[in-house]
Tab-separated table of C-alpha atoms in Angstrom:
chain	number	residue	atom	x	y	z
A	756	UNK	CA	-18.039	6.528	-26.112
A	757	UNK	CA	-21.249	7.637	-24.655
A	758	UNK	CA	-22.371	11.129	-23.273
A	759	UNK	CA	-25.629	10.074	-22.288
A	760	UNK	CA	-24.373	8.006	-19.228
A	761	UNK	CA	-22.336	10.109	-17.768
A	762	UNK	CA	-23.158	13.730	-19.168
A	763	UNK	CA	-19.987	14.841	-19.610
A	764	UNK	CA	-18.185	15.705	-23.301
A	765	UNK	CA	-14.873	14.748	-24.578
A	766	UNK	CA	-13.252	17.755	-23.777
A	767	UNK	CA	-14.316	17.435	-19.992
A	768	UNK	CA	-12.953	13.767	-20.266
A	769	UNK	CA	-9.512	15.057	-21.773
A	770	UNK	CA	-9.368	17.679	-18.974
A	771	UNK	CA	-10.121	15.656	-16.421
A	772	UNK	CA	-7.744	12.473	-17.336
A	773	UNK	CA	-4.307	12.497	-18.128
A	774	UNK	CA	-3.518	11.721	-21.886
A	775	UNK	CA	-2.907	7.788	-21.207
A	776	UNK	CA	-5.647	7.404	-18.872
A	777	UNK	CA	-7.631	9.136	-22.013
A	778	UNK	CA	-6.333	6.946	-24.573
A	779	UNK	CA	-7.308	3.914	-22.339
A	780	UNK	CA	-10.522	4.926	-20.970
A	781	UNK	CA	-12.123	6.317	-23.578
A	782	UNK	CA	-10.634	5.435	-26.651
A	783	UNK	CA	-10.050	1.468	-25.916
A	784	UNK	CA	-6.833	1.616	-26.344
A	785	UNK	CA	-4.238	-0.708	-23.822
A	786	UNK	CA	-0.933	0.182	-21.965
A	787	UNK	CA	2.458	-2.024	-22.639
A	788	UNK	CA	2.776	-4.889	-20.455
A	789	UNK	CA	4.278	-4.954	-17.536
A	790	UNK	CA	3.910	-1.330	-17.096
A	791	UNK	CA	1.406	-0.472	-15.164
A	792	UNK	CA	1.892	0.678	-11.481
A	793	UNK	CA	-1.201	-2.115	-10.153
A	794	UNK	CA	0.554	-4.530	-11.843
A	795	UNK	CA	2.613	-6.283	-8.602
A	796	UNK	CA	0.641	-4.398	-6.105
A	797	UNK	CA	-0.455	-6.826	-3.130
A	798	UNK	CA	-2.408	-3.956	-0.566
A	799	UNK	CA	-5.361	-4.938	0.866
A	800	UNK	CA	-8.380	-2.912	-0.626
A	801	UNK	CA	-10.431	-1.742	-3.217
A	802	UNK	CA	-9.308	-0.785	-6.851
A	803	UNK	CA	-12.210	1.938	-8.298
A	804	UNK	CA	-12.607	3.484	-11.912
A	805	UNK	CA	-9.621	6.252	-11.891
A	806	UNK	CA	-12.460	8.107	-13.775
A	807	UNK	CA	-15.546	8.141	-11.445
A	808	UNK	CA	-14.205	6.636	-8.777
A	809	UNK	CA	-16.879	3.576	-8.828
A	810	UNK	CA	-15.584	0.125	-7.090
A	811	UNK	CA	-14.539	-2.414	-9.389
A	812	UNK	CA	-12.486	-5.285	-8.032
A	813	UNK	CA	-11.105	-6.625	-4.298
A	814	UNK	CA	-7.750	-7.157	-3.494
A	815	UNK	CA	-8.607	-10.644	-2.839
A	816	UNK	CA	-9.895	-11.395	-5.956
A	817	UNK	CA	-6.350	-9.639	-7.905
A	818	UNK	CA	-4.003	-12.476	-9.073
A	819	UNK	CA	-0.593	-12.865	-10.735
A	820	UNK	CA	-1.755	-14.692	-14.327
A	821	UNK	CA	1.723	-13.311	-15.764
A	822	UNK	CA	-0.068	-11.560	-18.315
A	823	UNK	CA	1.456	-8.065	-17.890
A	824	UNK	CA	-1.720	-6.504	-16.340
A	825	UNK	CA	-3.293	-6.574	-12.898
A	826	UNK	CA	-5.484	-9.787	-13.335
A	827	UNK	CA	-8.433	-10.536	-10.964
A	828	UNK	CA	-11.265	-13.555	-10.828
A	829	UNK	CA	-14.395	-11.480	-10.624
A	830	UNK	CA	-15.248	-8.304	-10.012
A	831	UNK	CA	-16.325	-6.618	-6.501
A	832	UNK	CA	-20.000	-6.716	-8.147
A	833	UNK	CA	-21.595	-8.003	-11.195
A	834	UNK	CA	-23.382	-4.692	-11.770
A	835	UNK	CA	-19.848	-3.036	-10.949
A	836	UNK	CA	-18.785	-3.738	-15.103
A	837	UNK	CA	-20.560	-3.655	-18.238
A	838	UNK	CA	-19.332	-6.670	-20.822
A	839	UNK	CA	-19.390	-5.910	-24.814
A	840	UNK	CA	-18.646	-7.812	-27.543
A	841	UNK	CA	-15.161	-6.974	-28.969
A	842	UNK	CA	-14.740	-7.901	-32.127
A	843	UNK	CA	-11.434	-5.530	-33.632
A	844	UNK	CA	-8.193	-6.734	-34.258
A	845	UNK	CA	-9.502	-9.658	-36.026
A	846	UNK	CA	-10.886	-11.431	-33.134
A	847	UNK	CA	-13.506	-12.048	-31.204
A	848	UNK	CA	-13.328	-10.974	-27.159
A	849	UNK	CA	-15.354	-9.659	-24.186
A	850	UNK	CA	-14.409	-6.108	-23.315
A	851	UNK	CA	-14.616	-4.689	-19.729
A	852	UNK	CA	-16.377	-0.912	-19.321
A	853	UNK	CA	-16.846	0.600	-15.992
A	854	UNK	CA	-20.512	0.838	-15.067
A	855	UNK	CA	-21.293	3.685	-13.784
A	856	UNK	CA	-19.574	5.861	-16.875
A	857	UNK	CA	-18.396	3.485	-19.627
A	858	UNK	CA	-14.835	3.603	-19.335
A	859	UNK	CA	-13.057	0.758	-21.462
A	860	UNK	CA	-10.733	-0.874	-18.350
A	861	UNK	CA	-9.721	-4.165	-20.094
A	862	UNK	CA	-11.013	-7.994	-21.496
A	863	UNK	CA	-12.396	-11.151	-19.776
A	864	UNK	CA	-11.405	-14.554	-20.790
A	865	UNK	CA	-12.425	-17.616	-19.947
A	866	UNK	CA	-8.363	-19.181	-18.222
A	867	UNK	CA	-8.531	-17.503	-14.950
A	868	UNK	CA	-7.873	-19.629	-12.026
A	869	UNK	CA	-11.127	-21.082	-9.359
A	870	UNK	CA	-13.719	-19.836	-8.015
A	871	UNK	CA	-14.974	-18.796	-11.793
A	872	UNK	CA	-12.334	-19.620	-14.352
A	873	UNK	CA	-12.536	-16.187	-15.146
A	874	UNK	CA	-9.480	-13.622	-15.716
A	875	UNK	CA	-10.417	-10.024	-16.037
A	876	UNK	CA	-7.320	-8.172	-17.366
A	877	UNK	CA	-7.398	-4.941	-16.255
A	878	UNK	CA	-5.276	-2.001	-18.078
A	879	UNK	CA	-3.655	-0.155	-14.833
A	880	UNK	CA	-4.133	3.458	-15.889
A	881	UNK	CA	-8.052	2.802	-16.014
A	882	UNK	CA	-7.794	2.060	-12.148
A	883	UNK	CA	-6.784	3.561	-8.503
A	884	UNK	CA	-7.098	2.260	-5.652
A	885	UNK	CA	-8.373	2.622	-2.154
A	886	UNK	CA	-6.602	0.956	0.750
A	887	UNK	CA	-8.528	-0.881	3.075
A	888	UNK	CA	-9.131	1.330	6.336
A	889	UNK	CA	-9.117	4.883	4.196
């Protein structure tokens, strides 16, 4: 992934990120289902980049789509994610990157639930969270 956005190297990023939140974040890779500790998590607040920090989904948009990963309809802000093309693994999807410093954090597809038929399936280990109130 890029430097240029964020300004830091890959050895800052390995030092600063533990080796699965590496291997997600900036490498693309994706944690085992039903793993992750955001997976069944119903507290009221904010879920942020567990690299930078930046907000990325509400609580009330997070929904059980029984996929294995913390699931949500749209994200806290438009400009909050970035959306690439994703084209490995022999097929064709939308990957979700973390604005504000590129971090890979999951896909989109197009079976989520109303308001926007959207479900953003979000790895775990590329988020934290911040409980409403803190």
């Amino acid at each position: 992934m890029s430097e240029q956005k964020t300004g830091k190297s890959d050895d800052q990023w390995r030092a600063e990120l533990t080796p699965q939140q590496y291997a997600v974040c900036r490498c693309s890779a994706t944690e085992p289902p039903f793993s992750g500790k955001w997976y069944r998590h119903k507290v009221a607040g904010t879920y942020v980049c567990v690299a930078c920090q930046a907000p990325l989904f509400a609580s009330e948009a997070k929904y059980d789509s029984g996929s294995g990963w913390p699931s949500f309809f749209q994200p806290l802000a438009r400009k909050a994610i970035s959306l690439v093309q994703d084209d490995k693994h022999g097929m064709r999807r939308t990957e979700v990157r973390c604005a504000a410093c590129e971090s890979h954090l999951g896909h989109v597809f197009p079976d989520g639930p109303k308001p926007t038929g959207l479900r953003y399936c979000i790895n775990s280990v590329a988020l934290d969270f911040t409980p409403s109130g803190a």
